[in-house]
Coordinates of C-alpha atoms in Angstrom, one line a residue:
X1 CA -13.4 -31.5 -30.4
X2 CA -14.6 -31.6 -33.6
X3 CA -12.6 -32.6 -36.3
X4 CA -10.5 -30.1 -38.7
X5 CA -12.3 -30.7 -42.2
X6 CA -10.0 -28.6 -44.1
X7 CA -6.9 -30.7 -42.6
X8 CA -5.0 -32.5 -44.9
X9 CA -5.9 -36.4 -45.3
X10 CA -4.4 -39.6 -46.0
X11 CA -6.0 -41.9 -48.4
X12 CA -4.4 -45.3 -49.5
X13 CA -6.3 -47.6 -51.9
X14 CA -6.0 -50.7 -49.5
X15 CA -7.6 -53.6 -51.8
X16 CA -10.2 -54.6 -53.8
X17 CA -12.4 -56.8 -55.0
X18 CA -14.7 -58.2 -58.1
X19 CA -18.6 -57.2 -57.0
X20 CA -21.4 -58.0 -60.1
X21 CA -18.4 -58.0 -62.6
X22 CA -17.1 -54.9 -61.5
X23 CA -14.4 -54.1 -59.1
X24 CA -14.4 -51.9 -56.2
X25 CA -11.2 -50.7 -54.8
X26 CA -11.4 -50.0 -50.8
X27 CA -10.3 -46.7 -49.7
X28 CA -8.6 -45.8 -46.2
X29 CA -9.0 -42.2 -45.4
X30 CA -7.3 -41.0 -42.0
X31 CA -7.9 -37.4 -41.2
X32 CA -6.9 -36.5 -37.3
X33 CA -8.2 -39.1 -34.8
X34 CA -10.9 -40.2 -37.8
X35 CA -10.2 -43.5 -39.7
X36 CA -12.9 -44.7 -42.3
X37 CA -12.7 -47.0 -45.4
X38 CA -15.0 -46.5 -48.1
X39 CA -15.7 -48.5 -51.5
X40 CA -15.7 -47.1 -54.9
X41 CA -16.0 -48.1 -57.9
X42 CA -13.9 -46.8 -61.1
X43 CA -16.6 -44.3 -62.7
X44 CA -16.8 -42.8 -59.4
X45 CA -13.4 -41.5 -59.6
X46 CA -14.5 -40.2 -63.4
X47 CA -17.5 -38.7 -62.0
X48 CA -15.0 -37.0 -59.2
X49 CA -12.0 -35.9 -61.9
X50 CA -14.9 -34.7 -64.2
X51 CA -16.2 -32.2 -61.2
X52 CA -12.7 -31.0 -60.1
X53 CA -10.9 -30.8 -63.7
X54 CA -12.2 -26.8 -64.1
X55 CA -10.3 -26.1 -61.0
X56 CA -7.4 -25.9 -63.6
X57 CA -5.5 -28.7 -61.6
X58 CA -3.9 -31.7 -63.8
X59 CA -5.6 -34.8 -62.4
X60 CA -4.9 -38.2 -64.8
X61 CA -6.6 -41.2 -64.5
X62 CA -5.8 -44.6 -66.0
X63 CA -7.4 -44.9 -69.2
X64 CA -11.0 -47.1 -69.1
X65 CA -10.6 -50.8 -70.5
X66 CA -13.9 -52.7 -71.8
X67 CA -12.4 -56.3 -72.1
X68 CA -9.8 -57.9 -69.4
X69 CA -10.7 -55.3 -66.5
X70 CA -11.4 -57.4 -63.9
X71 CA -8.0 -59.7 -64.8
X72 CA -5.4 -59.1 -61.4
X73 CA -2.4 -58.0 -63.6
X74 CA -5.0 -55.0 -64.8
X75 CA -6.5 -54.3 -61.4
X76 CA -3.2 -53.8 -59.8
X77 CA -1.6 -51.2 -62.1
X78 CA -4.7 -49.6 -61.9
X79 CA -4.7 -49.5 -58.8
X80 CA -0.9 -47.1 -58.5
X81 CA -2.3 -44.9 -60.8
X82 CA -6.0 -44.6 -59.0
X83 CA -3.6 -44.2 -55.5
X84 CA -1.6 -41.3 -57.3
X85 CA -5.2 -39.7 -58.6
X86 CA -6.4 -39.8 -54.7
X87 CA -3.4 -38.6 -53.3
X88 CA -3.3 -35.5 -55.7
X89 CA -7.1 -34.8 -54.8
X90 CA -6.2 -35.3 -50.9
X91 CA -3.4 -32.7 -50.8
X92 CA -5.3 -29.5 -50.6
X93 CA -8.9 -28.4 -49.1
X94 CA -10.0 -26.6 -52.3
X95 CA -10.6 -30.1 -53.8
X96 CA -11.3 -32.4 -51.4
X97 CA -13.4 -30.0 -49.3
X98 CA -15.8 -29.4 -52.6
X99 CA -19.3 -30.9 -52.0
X100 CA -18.4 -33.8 -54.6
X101 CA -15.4 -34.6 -53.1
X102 CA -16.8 -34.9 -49.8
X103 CA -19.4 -36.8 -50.7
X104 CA -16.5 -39.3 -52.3
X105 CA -14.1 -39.6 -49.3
X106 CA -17.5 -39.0 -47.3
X107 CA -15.9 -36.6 -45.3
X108 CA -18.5 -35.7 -43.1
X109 CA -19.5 -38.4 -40.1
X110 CA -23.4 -36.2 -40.6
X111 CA -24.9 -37.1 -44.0
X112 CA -24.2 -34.0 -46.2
X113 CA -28.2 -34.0 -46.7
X114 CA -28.8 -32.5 -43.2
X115 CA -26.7 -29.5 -43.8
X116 CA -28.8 -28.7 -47.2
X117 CA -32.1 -29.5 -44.9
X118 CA -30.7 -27.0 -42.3
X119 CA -30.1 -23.8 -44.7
X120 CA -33.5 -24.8 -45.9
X121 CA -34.7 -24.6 -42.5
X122 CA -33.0 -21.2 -41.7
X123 CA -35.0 -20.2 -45.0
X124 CA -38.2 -21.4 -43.8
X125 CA -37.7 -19.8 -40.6
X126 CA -38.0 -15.9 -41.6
X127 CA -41.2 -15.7 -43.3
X128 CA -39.9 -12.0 -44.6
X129 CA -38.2 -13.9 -47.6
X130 CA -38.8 -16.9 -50.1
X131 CA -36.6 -19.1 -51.5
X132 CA -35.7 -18.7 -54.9
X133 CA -32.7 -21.2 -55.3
X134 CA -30.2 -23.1 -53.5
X135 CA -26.4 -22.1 -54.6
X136 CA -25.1 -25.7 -54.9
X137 CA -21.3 -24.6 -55.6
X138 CA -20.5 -21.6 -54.9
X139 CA -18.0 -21.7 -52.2
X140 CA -15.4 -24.3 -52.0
X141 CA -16.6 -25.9 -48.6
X142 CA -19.2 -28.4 -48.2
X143 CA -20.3 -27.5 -44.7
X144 CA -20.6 -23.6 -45.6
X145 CA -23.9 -23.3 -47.8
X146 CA -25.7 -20.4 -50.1
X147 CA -29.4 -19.5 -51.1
X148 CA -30.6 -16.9 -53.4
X149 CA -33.8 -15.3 -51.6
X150 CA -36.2 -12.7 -53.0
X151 CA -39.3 -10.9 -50.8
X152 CA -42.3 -13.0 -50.2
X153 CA -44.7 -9.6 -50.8
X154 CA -45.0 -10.3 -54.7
X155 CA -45.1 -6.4 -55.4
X156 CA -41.3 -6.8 -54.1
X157 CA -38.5 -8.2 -56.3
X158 CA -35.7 -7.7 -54.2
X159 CA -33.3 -10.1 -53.9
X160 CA -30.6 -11.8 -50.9
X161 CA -28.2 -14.5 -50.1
X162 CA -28.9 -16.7 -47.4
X163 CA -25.8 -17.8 -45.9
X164 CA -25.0 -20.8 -43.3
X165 CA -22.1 -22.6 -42.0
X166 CA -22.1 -25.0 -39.4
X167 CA -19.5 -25.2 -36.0
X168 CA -15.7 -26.4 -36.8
X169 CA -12.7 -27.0 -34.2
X170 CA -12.3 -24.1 -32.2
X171 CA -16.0 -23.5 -31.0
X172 CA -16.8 -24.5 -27.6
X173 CA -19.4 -26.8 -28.1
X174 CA -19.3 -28.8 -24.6
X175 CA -22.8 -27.0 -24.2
X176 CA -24.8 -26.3 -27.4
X177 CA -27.8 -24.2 -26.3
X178 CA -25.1 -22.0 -24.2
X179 CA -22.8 -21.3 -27.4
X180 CA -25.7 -20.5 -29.6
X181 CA -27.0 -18.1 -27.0
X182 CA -23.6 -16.4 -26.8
X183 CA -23.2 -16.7 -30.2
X184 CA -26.2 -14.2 -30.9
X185 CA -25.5 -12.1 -28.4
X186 CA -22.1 -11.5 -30.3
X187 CA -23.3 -11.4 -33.8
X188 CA -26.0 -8.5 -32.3
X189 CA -23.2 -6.6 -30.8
X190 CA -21.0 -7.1 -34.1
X191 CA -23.9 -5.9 -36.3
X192 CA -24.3 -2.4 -34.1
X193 CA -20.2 -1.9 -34.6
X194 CA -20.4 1.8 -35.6
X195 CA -18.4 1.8 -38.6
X196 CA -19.1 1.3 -42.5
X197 CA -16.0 -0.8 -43.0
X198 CA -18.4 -3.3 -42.2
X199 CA -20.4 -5.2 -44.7
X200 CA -24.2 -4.9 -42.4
X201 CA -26.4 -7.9 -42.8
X202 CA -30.3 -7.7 -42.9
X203 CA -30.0 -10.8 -40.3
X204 CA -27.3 -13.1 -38.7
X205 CA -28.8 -15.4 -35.9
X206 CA -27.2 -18.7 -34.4
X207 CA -28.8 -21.9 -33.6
X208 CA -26.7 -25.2 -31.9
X209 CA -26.4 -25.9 -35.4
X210 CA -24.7 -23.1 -36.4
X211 CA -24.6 -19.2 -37.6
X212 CA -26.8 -18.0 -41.1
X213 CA -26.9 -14.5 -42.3
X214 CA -29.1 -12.8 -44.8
X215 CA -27.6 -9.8 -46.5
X216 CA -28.5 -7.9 -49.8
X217 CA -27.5 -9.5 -52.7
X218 CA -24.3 -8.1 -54.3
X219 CA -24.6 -7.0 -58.2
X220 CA -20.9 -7.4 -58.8
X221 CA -19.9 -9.9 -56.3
X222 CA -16.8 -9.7 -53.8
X223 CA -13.2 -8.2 -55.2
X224 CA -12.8 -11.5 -55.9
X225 CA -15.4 -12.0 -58.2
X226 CA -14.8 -8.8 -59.4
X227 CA -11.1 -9.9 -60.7
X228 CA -12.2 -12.7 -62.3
X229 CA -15.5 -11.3 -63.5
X230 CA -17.8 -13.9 -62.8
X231 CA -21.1 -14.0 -60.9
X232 CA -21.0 -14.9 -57.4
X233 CA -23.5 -17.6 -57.7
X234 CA -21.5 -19.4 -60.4
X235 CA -19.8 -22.7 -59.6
X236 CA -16.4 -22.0 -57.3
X237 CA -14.7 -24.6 -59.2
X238 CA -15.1 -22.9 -62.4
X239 CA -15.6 -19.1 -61.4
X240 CA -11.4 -19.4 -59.6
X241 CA -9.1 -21.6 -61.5
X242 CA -5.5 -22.4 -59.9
X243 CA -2.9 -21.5 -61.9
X244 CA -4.8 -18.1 -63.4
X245 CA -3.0 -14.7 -62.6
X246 CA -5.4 -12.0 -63.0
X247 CA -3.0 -9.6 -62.6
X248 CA -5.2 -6.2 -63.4
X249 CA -3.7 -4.0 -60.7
X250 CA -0.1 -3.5 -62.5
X251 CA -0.1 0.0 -63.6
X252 CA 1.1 3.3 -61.0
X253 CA -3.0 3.8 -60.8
X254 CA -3.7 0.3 -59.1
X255 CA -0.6 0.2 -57.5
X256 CA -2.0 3.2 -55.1
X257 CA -5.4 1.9 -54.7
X258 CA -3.9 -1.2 -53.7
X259 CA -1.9 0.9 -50.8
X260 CA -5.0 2.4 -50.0
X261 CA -7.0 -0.9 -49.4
X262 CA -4.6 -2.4 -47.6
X263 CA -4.3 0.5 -45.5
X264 CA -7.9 0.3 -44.9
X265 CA -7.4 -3.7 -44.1
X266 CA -4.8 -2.5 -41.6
X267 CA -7.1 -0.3 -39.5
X268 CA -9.7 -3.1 -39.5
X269 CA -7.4 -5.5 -38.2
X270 CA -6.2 -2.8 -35.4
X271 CA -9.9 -2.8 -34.7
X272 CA -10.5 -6.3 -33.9
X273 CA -6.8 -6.5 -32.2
X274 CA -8.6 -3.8 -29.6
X275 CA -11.9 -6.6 -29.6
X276 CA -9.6 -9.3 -29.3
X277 CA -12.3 -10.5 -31.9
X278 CA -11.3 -13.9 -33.5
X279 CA -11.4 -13.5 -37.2
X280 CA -8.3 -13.4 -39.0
X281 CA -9.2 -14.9 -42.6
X282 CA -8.7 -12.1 -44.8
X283 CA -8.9 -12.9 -48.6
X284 CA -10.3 -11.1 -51.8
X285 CA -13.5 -13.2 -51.2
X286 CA -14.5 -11.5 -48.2
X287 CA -13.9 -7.6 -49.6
X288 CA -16.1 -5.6 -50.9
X289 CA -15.2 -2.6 -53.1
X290 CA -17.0 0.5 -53.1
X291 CA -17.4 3.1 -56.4
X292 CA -15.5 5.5 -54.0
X293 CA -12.8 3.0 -53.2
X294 CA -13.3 2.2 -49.9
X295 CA -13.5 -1.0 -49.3
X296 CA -15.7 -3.0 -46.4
X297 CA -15.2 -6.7 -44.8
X298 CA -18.2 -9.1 -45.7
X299 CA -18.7 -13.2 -43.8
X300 CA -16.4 -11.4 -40.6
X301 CA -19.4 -13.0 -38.6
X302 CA -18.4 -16.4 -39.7
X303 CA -15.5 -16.2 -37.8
X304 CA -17.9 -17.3 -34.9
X305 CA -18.0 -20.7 -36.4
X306 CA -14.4 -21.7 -35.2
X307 CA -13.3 -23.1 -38.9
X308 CA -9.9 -22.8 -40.2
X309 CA -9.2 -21.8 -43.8
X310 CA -7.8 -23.5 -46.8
X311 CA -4.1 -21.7 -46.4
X312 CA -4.0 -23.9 -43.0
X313 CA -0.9 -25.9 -44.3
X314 CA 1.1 -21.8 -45.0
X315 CA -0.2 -20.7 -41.8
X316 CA 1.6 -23.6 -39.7
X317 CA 5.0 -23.0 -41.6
X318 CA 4.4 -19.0 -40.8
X319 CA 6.1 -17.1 -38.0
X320 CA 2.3 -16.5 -36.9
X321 CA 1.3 -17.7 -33.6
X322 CA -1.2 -15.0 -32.2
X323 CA -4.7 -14.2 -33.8
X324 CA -3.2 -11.0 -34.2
X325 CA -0.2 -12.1 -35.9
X326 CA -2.4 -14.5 -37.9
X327 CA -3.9 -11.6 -38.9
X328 CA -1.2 -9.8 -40.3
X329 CA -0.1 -12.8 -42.2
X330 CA -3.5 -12.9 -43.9
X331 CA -3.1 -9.2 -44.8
X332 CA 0.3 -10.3 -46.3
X333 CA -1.6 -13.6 -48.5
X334 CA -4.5 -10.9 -49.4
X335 CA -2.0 -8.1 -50.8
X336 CA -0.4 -11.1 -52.9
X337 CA -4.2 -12.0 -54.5
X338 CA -4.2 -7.8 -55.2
X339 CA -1.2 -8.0 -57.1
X340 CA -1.4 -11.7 -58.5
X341 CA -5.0 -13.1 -58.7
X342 CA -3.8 -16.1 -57.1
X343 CA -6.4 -17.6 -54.9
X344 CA -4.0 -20.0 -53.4
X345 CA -1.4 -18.8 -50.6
X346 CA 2.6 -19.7 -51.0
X347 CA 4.5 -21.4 -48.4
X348 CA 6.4 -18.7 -46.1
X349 CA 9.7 -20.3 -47.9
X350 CA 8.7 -20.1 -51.5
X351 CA 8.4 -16.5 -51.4
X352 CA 12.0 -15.6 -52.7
X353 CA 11.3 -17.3 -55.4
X354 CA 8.3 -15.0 -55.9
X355 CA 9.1 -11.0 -54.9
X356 CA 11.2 -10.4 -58.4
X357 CA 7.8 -11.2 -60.1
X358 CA 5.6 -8.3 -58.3
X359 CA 6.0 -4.9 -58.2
X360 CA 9.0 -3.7 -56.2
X361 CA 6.6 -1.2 -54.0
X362 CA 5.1 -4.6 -52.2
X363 CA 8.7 -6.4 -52.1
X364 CA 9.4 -4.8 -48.4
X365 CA 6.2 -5.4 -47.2
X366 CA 5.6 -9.1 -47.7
X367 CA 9.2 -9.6 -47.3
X368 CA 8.7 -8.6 -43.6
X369 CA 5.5 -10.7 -43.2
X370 CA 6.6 -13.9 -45.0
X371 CA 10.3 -13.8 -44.6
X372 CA 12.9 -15.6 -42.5
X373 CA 12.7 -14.6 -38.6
X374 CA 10.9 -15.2 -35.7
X375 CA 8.6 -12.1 -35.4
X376 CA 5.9 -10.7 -37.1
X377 CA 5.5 -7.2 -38.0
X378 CA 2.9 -5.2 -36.1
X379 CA 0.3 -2.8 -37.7
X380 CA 2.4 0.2 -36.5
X381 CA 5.9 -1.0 -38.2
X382 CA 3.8 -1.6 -41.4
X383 CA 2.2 2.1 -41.1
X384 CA 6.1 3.0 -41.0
X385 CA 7.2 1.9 -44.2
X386 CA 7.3 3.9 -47.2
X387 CA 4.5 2.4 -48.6
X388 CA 2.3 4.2 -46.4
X389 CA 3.8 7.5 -46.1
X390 CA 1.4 9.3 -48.6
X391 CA -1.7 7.0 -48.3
X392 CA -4.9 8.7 -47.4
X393 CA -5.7 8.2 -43.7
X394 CA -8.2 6.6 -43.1
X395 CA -10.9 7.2 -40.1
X396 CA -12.7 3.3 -39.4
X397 CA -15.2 4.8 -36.7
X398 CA -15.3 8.7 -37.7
X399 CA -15.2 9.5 -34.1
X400 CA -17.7 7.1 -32.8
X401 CA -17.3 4.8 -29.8
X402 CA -18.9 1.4 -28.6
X403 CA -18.7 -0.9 -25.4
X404 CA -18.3 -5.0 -25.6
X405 CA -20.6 -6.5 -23.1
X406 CA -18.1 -8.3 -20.7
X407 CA -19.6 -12.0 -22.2
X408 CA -19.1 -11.4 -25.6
X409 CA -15.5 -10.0 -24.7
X410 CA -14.8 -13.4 -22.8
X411 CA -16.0 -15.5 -26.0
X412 CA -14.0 -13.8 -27.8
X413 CA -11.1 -13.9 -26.0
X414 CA -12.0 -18.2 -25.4
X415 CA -12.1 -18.3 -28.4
X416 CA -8.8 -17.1 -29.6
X417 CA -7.2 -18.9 -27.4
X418 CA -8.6 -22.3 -28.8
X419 CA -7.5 -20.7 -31.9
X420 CA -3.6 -20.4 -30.8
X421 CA -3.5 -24.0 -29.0
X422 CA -4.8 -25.7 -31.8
X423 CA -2.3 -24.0 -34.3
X424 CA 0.6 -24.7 -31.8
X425 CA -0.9 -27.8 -31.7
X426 CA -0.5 -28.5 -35.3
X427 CA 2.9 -26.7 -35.8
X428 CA 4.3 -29.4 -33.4
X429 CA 2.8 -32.7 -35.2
X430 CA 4.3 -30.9 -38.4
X431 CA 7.9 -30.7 -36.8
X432 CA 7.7 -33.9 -35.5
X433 CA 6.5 -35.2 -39.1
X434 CA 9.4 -33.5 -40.5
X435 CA 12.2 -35.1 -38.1
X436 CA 10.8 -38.6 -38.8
X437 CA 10.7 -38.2 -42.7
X438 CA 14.3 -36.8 -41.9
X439 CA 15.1 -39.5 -40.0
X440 CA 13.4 -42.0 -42.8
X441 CA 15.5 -40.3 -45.8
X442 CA 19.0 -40.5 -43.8
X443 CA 18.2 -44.6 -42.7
X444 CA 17.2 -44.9 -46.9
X445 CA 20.2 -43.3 -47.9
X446 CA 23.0 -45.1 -49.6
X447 CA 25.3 -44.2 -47.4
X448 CA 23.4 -44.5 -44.2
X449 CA 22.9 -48.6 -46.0
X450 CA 26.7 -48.9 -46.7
X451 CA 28.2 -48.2 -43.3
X452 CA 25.5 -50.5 -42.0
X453 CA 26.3 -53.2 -44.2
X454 CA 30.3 -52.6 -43.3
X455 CA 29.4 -52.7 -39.5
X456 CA 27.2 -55.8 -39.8
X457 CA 30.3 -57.5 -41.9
X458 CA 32.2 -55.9 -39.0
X459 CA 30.4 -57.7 -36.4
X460 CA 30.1 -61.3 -38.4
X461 CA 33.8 -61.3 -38.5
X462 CA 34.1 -61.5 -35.2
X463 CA 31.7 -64.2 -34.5
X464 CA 33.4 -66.5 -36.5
X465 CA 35.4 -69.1 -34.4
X466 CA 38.8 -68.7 -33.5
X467 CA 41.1 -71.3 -34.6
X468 CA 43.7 -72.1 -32.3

């Protein structure tokens, strides 16, 4: 299988050692059955803190020294504070998944090169566009790539994105030519759907690569974009910084268009529940908004891909365990970017701490999705709530009907189940990660050590010799 490149890594400076004057510190990186080491020098972690600081995360680095560096007193403290810097990158996708990060921890086993080469190629191969310009940065993953594209007829100036993204974890990829073949059959069947909740793409093809898309280009970007008001091509470490709450939707106005796009999103997902379609990632950065406020879904076709998301570490502590649940619990983590801006999604546990800060309309709703229990909601106990009761209805496929060719219904359905094993996969290594540190913190405790100590003083007692 391949590996997970959004899972959370281990990295632990391991040594080092004086090369040309200069030292280089030697990195272990352990991410699911992977194990590399890697040698860097210290202005590649400035280079690296330099490209993440707009994130908005605080990242410190030991201050540079031009006398004395190399001395073994100086390396070593540096060393603890370089460790610190590496494990704060390493804890979530949004910075170690950036192309410069992965190119630090060299995250990918295929040279980063090919997958620029391949979008290139996908370019290349319709000769109906040209390209213009690669998007280096605009998305937060290294292995999902943009290019602008205009008409190659000069009297046209039209212009597209070029999207491409290459196979993750739950794709089947025992047989490459087989998945690709499947893989357009799907993406033809899913660009036919009969509804205009749907973003439509010019093109979306597959190779044993992986899946690329060419769609118009969008004047105001995503909703996301649209919050933040920044331009889609713009650099996704600097266009959505953590910590910013663009809280526009606050007043009794927003607050029922909000109801209305999530009641939208909830008619969507009932749609793909009847496909038994895999995609479940729903975010602000995949939603388009309409003048008329409907709303349609954009990248659904990605879902084909088999990736996980960057909320993996939320989703594992969720009550989720279905695609469909997972779905619902990305409808919950997309109603909290509506009403916060965040872009990042809370632990299931941290919520409490949260619902006193949003409006009091949502409370109920999230409370039911994130909250304390062993069941999700379904779509038809969220249409009950009072939330709903005076939203406009909403009609996805206006009386139209379509048939999944039997294939494409079984990838589907394969593919959610890789989906659900590999989360209840994960969700066990996490429990069993959590006894051991429990077991760790107890054996560390003070008193854990003192009743040790008294039964090892205990037992030396009665070893000594017994005078007669």
């Amino acid at each position: 299988m391949v590996n997970d490149p959004n899972r959370i890594f281990d990295v632990e400076i391991i040594g080092h050692e004086i090369v040309d004057k200069h030292v280089e510190y030697h990195i272990q990186c352990t991410q699911s059955a992977r194990n590399w080491t890697i040698k860097r020098r210290y202005r590649d972690f400035i280079q690296l803190k330099d490209e993440l600081v707009p994130l908005g995360v605080e990242l410190e680095l030991p201050p540079k020294k031009f006398f004395g560096n190399t001395k073994e007193e100086f390396v070593s403290e540096r060393q603890v504070k370089l460790q610190e810097f590496l494990r704060r990158v390493a804890c979530h996708p949004f910075l170690f998944c950036s192309p410069t990060a992965a190119q630090f921890f060299e995250l990918s086993e295929e040279c980063l090169k090919n997958y620029e080469n391949y979008i290139l190629f996908a370019a290349r191969n319709n000769p109906s566009y040209r390209l213009k310009r690669l998007w280096h940065a605009c998305g937060w993953r290294y292995y999902k790539m943009h290019a602008e594209l205009t008409d190659s007829e000069p009297h046209n100036d039209n212009d597209y994105v070029l999207t491409w993204m290459s196979y993750g974890p739950d794709s089947d990829g025992t047989d490459p030519r087989k998945r690709a073949n499947l893989t357009c059959d799907a993406l033809k069947f899913l660009k036919e759907l009969p509804s205009n909740y749907f973003a439509k793409n010019l093109l979306a093809s597959a190779d044993e690569r992986g899946v690329h898309t060419i769609s118009n280009k969008l004047k105001k970007g995503n909703m996301r974009d649209f919050n933040f008001m920044v331009q889609p091509k713009d650099s996704f470490l600097k266009k959505y910084r953590l910590g910013t709450l663009n809280s526009v939707f606050n007043d009794n106005y927003m607050v029922k268009e909000i109801v209305h796009f999530t009641r939208q999103l909830i008619e969507i997902i009932k749609l793909f529940d009847s496909m038994d379609y895999p995609f479940y990632n729903f975010h602000c950065g995949n939603i388009v908004l309409a003048e008329n406020g409907l709303i349609s879904l954009m990248d659904y076709e990605f879902a084909l891909t088999g990736h996980s998301n960057s909320d993996r570490e939320a989703l594992k502590r969720s009550k989720a365990r279905t695609v469909q649940e997972m779905r619902i619990f990305h409808l919950g983590a997309t109603i909290y970017e509506f009403l916060t801006g965040s872009i990042t999604v809370p632990y299931p546990e941290d919520m409490d701490e949260l619902y006193e800060h949003l409006p009091r309309e949502f409370r109920q709703i999230l409370a039911l999705i994130f909250g304390p229990g062993t069941e999700m909601p379904t779509t038809d106990q969220l249409l009950s709530l009072p939330l709903f009761r005076d939203a406009t209805q909403v009609e996805l496929l206006e009386g139209k009907s379509f048939q999944i060719p039997i294939h494409v219904q079984n990838l589907f359905k394969d593919m959610s189940r890789r989906i659900e094993r590999r989360l209840e996969q994960e969700r066990e290594e996490l429990r069993i990660a959590k006894e051991t540190a429990k077991v760790q913190r107890h054996l560390s405790s003070d008193a854990e050590k003192q009743r040790r100590r008294h039964i090892i003083q205990e037992h030396l007692k009665r070893m000594q010799p017994k005078t007669e």
